[in-house]
Structures are given as structure tokens and as C-alpha cells.
Tab-separated table of C-alpha atoms in Angstrom:
chain	number	residue	atom	x	y	z
M	6	MET	CA	-11.021	-22.735	38.172
M	7	GLY	CA	-11.686	-20.634	41.355
M	8	PHE	CA	-11.890	-23.835	43.215
M	9	PHE	CA	-9.544	-25.605	41.810
M	10	ILE	CA	-6.720	-22.357	42.756
M	11	LEU	CA	-8.599	-22.508	46.652
M	12	LEU	CA	-7.765	-26.603	47.000
M	13	GLY	CA	-4.428	-26.052	45.393
M	14	ILE	CA	-3.352	-22.912	48.136
M	15	VAL	CA	-4.763	-25.835	50.635
M	16	VAL	CA	-2.812	-29.030	49.102
M	17	VAL	CA	0.319	-26.947	48.904
M	18	GLY	CA	-0.129	-24.851	53.205
M	19	PHE	CA	-0.599	-28.127	54.414
M	20	ALA	CA	2.681	-30.013	51.941
M	21	VAL	CA	4.815	-26.642	53.467
M	22	TRP	CA	4.312	-27.064	56.634
M	23	GLN	CA	4.929	-30.791	56.527
M	24	ILE	CA	8.287	-30.515	54.915
M	25	VAL	CA	8.649	-27.441	58.001
M	26	ASP	CA	6.955	-29.300	61.237
M	27	PRO	CA	6.243	-32.827	60.216
M	28	ARG	CA	6.230	-33.278	64.266
M	29	GLY	CA	4.152	-30.740	64.704
M	30	LEU	CA	1.621	-31.665	61.452
M	31	TRP	CA	1.758	-35.411	63.519
M	32	ARG	CA	0.227	-33.358	66.795
M	33	ALA	CA	-2.244	-31.733	65.265
M	34	THR	CA	-3.769	-34.229	63.270
M	35	GLU	CA	-2.528	-37.660	64.160
M	36	SER	CA	-2.106	-37.530	67.936
M	37	TRP	CA	-5.382	-37.918	68.697
M	38	LYS	CA	-5.910	-41.014	67.903
M	39	PHE	CA	-3.779	-42.695	70.798
M	40	ARG	CA	-3.948	-42.792	74.871
M	41	ASP	CA	-0.059	-41.776	74.598
M	42	PRO	CA	0.838	-39.602	72.346
M	43	ASP	CA	4.567	-40.215	72.864
M	44	ALA	CA	5.340	-43.508	73.028
M	45	ASN	CA	3.313	-43.888	70.034
M	46	GLU	CA	5.027	-40.684	68.113
M	47	PRO	CA	6.639	-41.854	64.661
M	48	SER	CA	10.163	-42.430	64.188
M	49	ASP	CA	13.219	-39.538	62.255
M	50	VAL	CA	13.035	-41.890	59.719
M	51	ALA	CA	9.009	-41.654	59.297
M	52	TYR	CA	9.307	-37.791	59.458
M	53	GLY	CA	11.919	-37.699	56.740
M	54	MET	CA	9.457	-39.489	54.218
M	55	ALA	CA	7.007	-36.830	55.127
M	56	ARG	CA	8.858	-34.171	54.394
M	57	ILE	CA	9.723	-35.962	51.046
M	58	GLY	CA	5.804	-36.688	50.166
M	59	GLY	CA	5.376	-32.884	50.858
M	60	VAL	CA	8.077	-32.058	48.387
M	61	VAL	CA	6.195	-34.859	45.838
M	62	GLY	CA	3.322	-33.197	46.958
M	63	ILE	CA	4.157	-29.457	45.932
M	64	ILE	CA	5.447	-30.484	42.366
M	65	ALA	CA	2.553	-32.488	41.468
M	66	VAL	CA	-0.178	-29.482	42.625
M	67	VAL	CA	2.055	-27.197	40.245
M	68	VAL	CA	1.668	-29.690	37.682
M	69	CYS	CA	-1.626	-30.500	37.268
M	70	GLY	CA	-2.411	-26.750	38.618
M	71	TRP	CA	-0.678	-26.199	35.363
M	72	LEU	CA	-2.329	-28.985	32.829
M	73	ILE	CA	-5.770	-27.116	33.502
M	74	TYR	CA	-4.349	-23.462	32.726
M	75	ASP	CA	-3.019	-24.714	29.641
M	76	THR	CA	-6.785	-26.238	29.051
M	77	SER	CA	-8.559	-23.647	29.687
M	78	ARG	CA	-6.806	-21.531	27.383
M	79	SER	CA	-7.287	-24.305	24.742
M	80	ASP	CA	-10.841	-23.841	24.428
M	81	ASP	CA	-10.633	-20.334	24.906
M	82	ARG	CA	-8.444	-20.166	21.347
M	83	ASN	CA	-10.952	-22.594	19.945
M	84	ALA	CA	-14.455	-20.576	20.577
M	85	ASP	CA	-12.250	-17.632	18.914
M	86	ARG	CA	-11.752	-19.767	16.018
M	87	SER	CA	-15.021	-21.086	15.676
M	88	PRO	CA	-17.149	-19.289	12.916
M	89	ARG	CA	-19.140	-16.208	13.961
M	90	PRO	CA	-21.882	-14.866	12.109
M	91	THR	CA	-20.366	-11.164	11.010
M	92	TYR	CA	-22.245	-8.082	9.836
M	93	SER	CA	-21.509	-5.813	6.894
M	94	SER	CA	-21.921	-3.207	4.439
M	95	PRO	CA	-22.548	-4.026	0.940
M	96	PRO	CA	-19.132	-3.520	-0.521
M	97	PHE	CA	-18.702	-0.818	-2.355
M	98	THR	CA	-18.871	-0.611	-6.090
M	99	TYR	CA	-17.482	1.772	-7.827
M	100	PRO	CA	-19.232	3.209	-10.718
M	101	THR	CA	-18.475	2.608	-14.572
M	102	SER	CA	-16.696	4.380	-16.695
M	103	ASN	CA	-17.193	5.344	-20.580
M	104	ARG	CA	-14.353	6.647	-22.472
M	105	VAL	CA	-14.499	7.624	-25.630
M	106	ASP	CA	-11.407	9.017	-28.234
M	107	LEU	CA	-12.779	12.133	-30.481
M	108	GLY	CA	-9.904	12.798	-32.236
M	109	ALA	CA	-6.797	14.436	-32.918
M	110	GLY	CA	-5.909	17.254	-30.335
M	111	THR	CA	-4.334	21.307	-30.865
M	112	MET	CA	-1.353	22.304	-30.582
M	113	VAL	CA	0.064	25.189	-30.659
M	114	GLY	CA	4.316	25.805	-30.383
M	115	TYR	CA	6.740	24.209	-28.711
M	116	ARG	CA	9.919	25.752	-26.756
M	117	TYR	CA	12.839	24.232	-26.422
M	118	PRO	CA	14.792	24.482	-23.193
M	119	SER	CA	17.810	21.854	-23.607
M	120	GLU	CA	18.760	19.313	-26.758
M	121	LEU	CA	17.615	16.228	-24.932
M	122	THR	CA	13.971	17.935	-23.401
M	123	LEU	CA	11.416	19.413	-25.019
M	124	GLU	CA	8.654	21.500	-24.077
M	125	PHE	CA	4.979	20.885	-26.087
M	126	VAL	CA	2.096	23.391	-25.528
M	127	VAL	CA	-1.209	22.192	-26.452
M	128	LEU	CA	-4.884	23.006	-25.823
M	129	GLU	CA	-6.932	21.053	-22.916
M	130	ALA	CA	-9.973	21.492	-21.206
M	131	ASP	CA	-11.346	21.806	-17.385
M	132	SER	CA	-13.823	19.918	-16.375
M	133	PRO	CA	-15.507	19.063	-13.798
M	134	TRP	CA	-15.125	16.421	-11.749
M	135	GLN	CA	-17.797	13.542	-12.829
M	136	THR	CA	-15.585	13.785	-16.333
M	137	SER	CA	-12.097	13.973	-17.726
M	138	CYS	CA	-11.647	15.337	-20.841
M	139	ALA	CA	-7.777	14.307	-20.995
M	140	THR	CA	-5.382	15.236	-23.523
M	141	GLY	CA	-2.239	12.999	-24.613
M	142	VAL	CA	1.217	14.438	-26.363
M	143	GLY	CA	3.349	11.366	-28.388
M	144	VAL	CA	6.361	12.299	-29.426
M	145	TYR	CA	8.254	9.785	-32.524
M	146	GLU	CA	11.619	10.195	-32.862
M	147	HIS	CA	13.266	9.206	-36.316
M	148	THR	CA	16.481	10.593	-38.077
M	149	ASN	CA	15.227	13.084	-40.263
M	150	ALA	CA	12.168	13.998	-38.452
M	151	VAL	CA	10.582	14.343	-35.081
M	152	VAL	CA	6.589	13.561	-35.289
M	153	VAL	CA	4.536	14.174	-32.687
M	154	SER	CA	0.588	13.364	-32.265
M	155	VAL	CA	-1.701	15.151	-30.137
M	156	SER	CA	-4.888	13.131	-28.756
M	157	ARG	CA	-8.227	14.134	-26.896
M	158	SER	CA	-10.801	11.644	-24.375
M	159	PHE	CA	-13.311	12.090	-22.610
M	160	THR	CA	-13.934	10.023	-20.060
M	161	ASP	CA	-17.293	10.184	-17.034
M	162	PHE	CA	-17.024	8.782	-14.164
M	163	ARG	CA	-21.180	8.671	-14.147
M	164	GLY	CA	-21.288	6.124	-15.570
M	165	GLU	CA	-23.421	7.767	-17.979
M	166	SER	CA	-23.469	7.428	-21.607
M	167	GLY	CA	-23.895	10.767	-23.673
M	168	SER	CA	-23.353	11.419	-27.234
M	169	SER	CA	-20.445	12.940	-28.825
M	170	VAL	CA	-21.422	16.152	-29.722
M	171	ASP	CA	-22.544	16.885	-26.180
M	172	GLU	CA	-18.887	14.915	-24.940
M	173	ALA	CA	-16.964	17.716	-26.969
M	174	GLU	CA	-18.693	20.327	-25.937
M	175	GLN	CA	-17.826	19.439	-22.137
M	176	CYS	CA	-13.935	19.458	-22.941
M	177	SER	CA	-14.069	22.569	-25.798
M	178	ASP	CA	-13.491	24.992	-22.738
M	179	GLU	CA	-9.771	24.281	-23.670
M	180	ALA	CA	-6.585	26.110	-21.551
M	181	PRO	CA	-3.126	26.497	-22.618
M	182	ARG	CA	-1.236	23.907	-20.298
M	183	ALA	CA	2.721	22.723	-20.725
M	184	LEU	CA	3.677	19.407	-21.348
M	185	THR	CA	7.657	17.826	-21.109
M	186	ARG	CA	8.908	15.220	-23.263
M	187	LYS	CA	12.227	13.562	-22.946
M	188	LEU	CA	14.699	12.648	-26.059
M	189	ASP	CA	16.678	10.247	-26.953
M	190	ARG	CA	18.538	11.914	-28.938
M	191	PRO	CA	19.635	15.648	-29.416
M	192	VAL	CA	16.969	17.821	-31.839
M	193	GLY	CA	19.439	19.044	-33.632
M	194	ASN	CA	18.109	20.196	-37.112
M	195	ARG	CA	15.335	17.729	-37.376
M	196	PRO	CA	12.714	19.018	-37.803
M	197	ILE	CA	9.501	19.290	-35.486
M	198	LEU	CA	6.105	18.292	-37.478
M	199	THR	CA	3.032	16.826	-36.684
M	200	ALA	CA	-1.212	16.391	-37.932
M	201	ALA	CA	-2.554	17.667	-35.572
M	202	PRO	CA	-4.629	21.378	-35.806
M	203	LEU	CA	-2.616	23.980	-34.522
M	204	VAL	CA	-3.792	27.421	-33.710
M	205	ASP	CA	-2.188	30.398	-33.545
M	206	PRO	CA	-0.280	31.181	-30.658
M	207	VAL	CA	-1.063	34.685	-30.316
M	208	SER	CA	-5.449	33.897	-29.381
M	209	VAL	CA	-4.396	31.981	-26.409
M	210	GLY	CA	-1.783	34.556	-24.826
M	211	LEU	CA	1.622	33.316	-26.361
M	212	ARG	CA	3.853	34.456	-28.228
M	213	PHE	CA	6.587	33.133	-31.438
M	214	GLY	CA	9.670	32.506	-30.712
M	215	PRO	CA	12.574	33.776	-31.843
M	216	ARG	CA	13.956	33.189	-35.454
M	217	ILE	CA	16.952	32.056	-34.406
M	218	ARG	CA	16.536	29.050	-32.004
M	219	PRO	CA	18.621	29.405	-28.733
M	220	THR	CA	21.544	28.226	-27.415
M	221	PRO	CA	20.589	24.916	-25.794
M	222	LEU	CA	21.483	23.837	-22.155
M	223	VAL	CA	24.285	20.838	-22.236
M	224	GLU	CA	23.055	18.109	-20.762
M	225	VAL	CA	24.491	14.265	-20.518
M	226	PRO	CA	22.303	11.441	-22.145
M	227	THR	CA	21.402	8.859	-20.204
M	228	PRO	CA	24.105	6.037	-20.071
M	229	GLY	CA	22.119	2.270	-21.596
M	230	VAL	CA	21.466	1.502	-25.570
M	231	VAL	CA	19.779	4.072	-28.159
M	232	GLN	CA	17.758	2.416	-29.790
M	233	THR	CA	18.507	2.836	-33.756
M	234	GLN	CA	16.286	5.371	-35.537
M	235	HIS	CA	15.447	5.529	-39.026
M	236	PRO	CA	13.937	7.808	-41.564
M	237	VAL	CA	10.136	8.833	-41.948
M	238	ARG	CA	8.656	9.046	-45.017
M	239	ILE	CA	7.721	12.651	-44.529
M	240	ASP	CA	3.730	13.153	-45.460
M	241	PRO	CA	2.895	16.639	-47.019
M	242	SER	CA	0.047	17.473	-44.970
M	243	TRP	CA	2.573	16.875	-41.897
M	244	LYS	CA	3.021	21.176	-40.582
M	245	SER	CA	5.616	22.454	-38.874
M	246	VAL	CA	5.051	23.360	-35.236
M	247	PRO	CA	6.006	26.717	-34.280
M	248	LEU	CA	8.768	27.401	-32.185
M	249	LEU	CA	7.466	29.739	-29.006
M	250	ALA	CA	9.047	32.738	-27.242
M	251	ALA	CA	10.511	31.690	-23.566
M	252	GLU	CA	8.499	32.956	-20.733
């Protein structure tokens, strides 16, 4: 590549000389061939043609230089696209997790902060990072009752599946936790029932609520179509969820 650049500089230099001073170029390169250079000097037409040849020469050098440069760039791009061996560490694989349902969770009670939200207090375990003891709360609204289900599950992220007794023991260190759920319609006079085991709020440091339900806050329901609710057949085993005092 360097040779072509040097050659182009030399050719362009002579072409510029031929355009600017064609007589000087002839005397420097051709006059030595004749005994009487003045008698054999080219005509003005010949010098004019020499100037045109110099312009054509410069254009040719520029075009050839661009073609050579573009060809070298294409070769470099093709070389970059050629497959090369890659060296990488093996991909990290997350350990498999085993999820086991532990049955119904334990409910403490509920608070009534507004017409369209309910805050349920359930017991949930604080587990080490390798495991997770999750408590889920589902709310099912009917025209004659609000039914609440509480479920517990154990997930071992270490990929080691132990016995159900060990899993239950790891989820036994429970503390109260509040979970808020939104309602489609105000509670009104509907009872809040559950089949989950109930625990005495006093035993976990909470108090029962007042006998008279506190005045709810005014909330505007979310615009949209509310699914039609139907009555539910109340099971005698369902228990009324106690109302807790507001903190």
C-alpha cells in the first residue's frame, strides 16, 4: 500500500508540473535529445495537449487510488467476518427448585381501611436465602359473603428435596404480615369468612378491633365493567375472620 502511495505522489507531481509549466518540463526531460532544442521545441498546441494530459493523469491517479483503497477495506471486512475460534466459560445453570404445597396457612384477622380495600394479617415465615416459605391470600367475592383462602408453599432453590416434616419445620418460625387486597365492590354487610386456621391476635401482639366497624373512607370504584357476582353456599366449617384494631 505504501508503494502505491509513493508512486501516486510522484505521478501527481509530474502531472502538476506539466499543467503549470509544460515548456519547463519539456526542456528538463526532452530537450537534451536535440542538437538545437530551440529549433525543435513543441508548438503551443502541443503544450496545450500536454496540459490536458496532466489533468487526465491526475484524475486517473485519484480513481485508481480510490479503487485500491476500497478493495483493501473490503478485504479487511471479509477478514473480520470470517469465523474465529471463541473461548468462553461454560454457561451458568441455575439450580432446579422444588416447590411443595404445605396446605392451608394461618390467618390472624383483617383491618378495614376503606370500602374497596381489605388488609389481611397472616402468619408468614422468615426463611434463609436458600429456601422460600410463601404465603398466598386469595379473595373471592360473592353477593352474600367474601371468602378468603390462605395457602402456604415451600420452595427449595438448592435443588434438594427434603421430607415434608423438614419443610414444615423450616416454615414454622412465623411472624404477622399484612397483605392488602382490592375489592370489586364495597364490603357492605357481607361477612368475611375463611376455612384457614385462625390464631388469637393477642398471641402475636395484635388487638381485636372495635365491636362497631369504623367509618370507611370514601373511594371511587375503578371505571369499567364489574363481573356479576352470585351468592355462595356457605359451608358450616367456615369461620368468621376477626376484625383487628387499627394501628
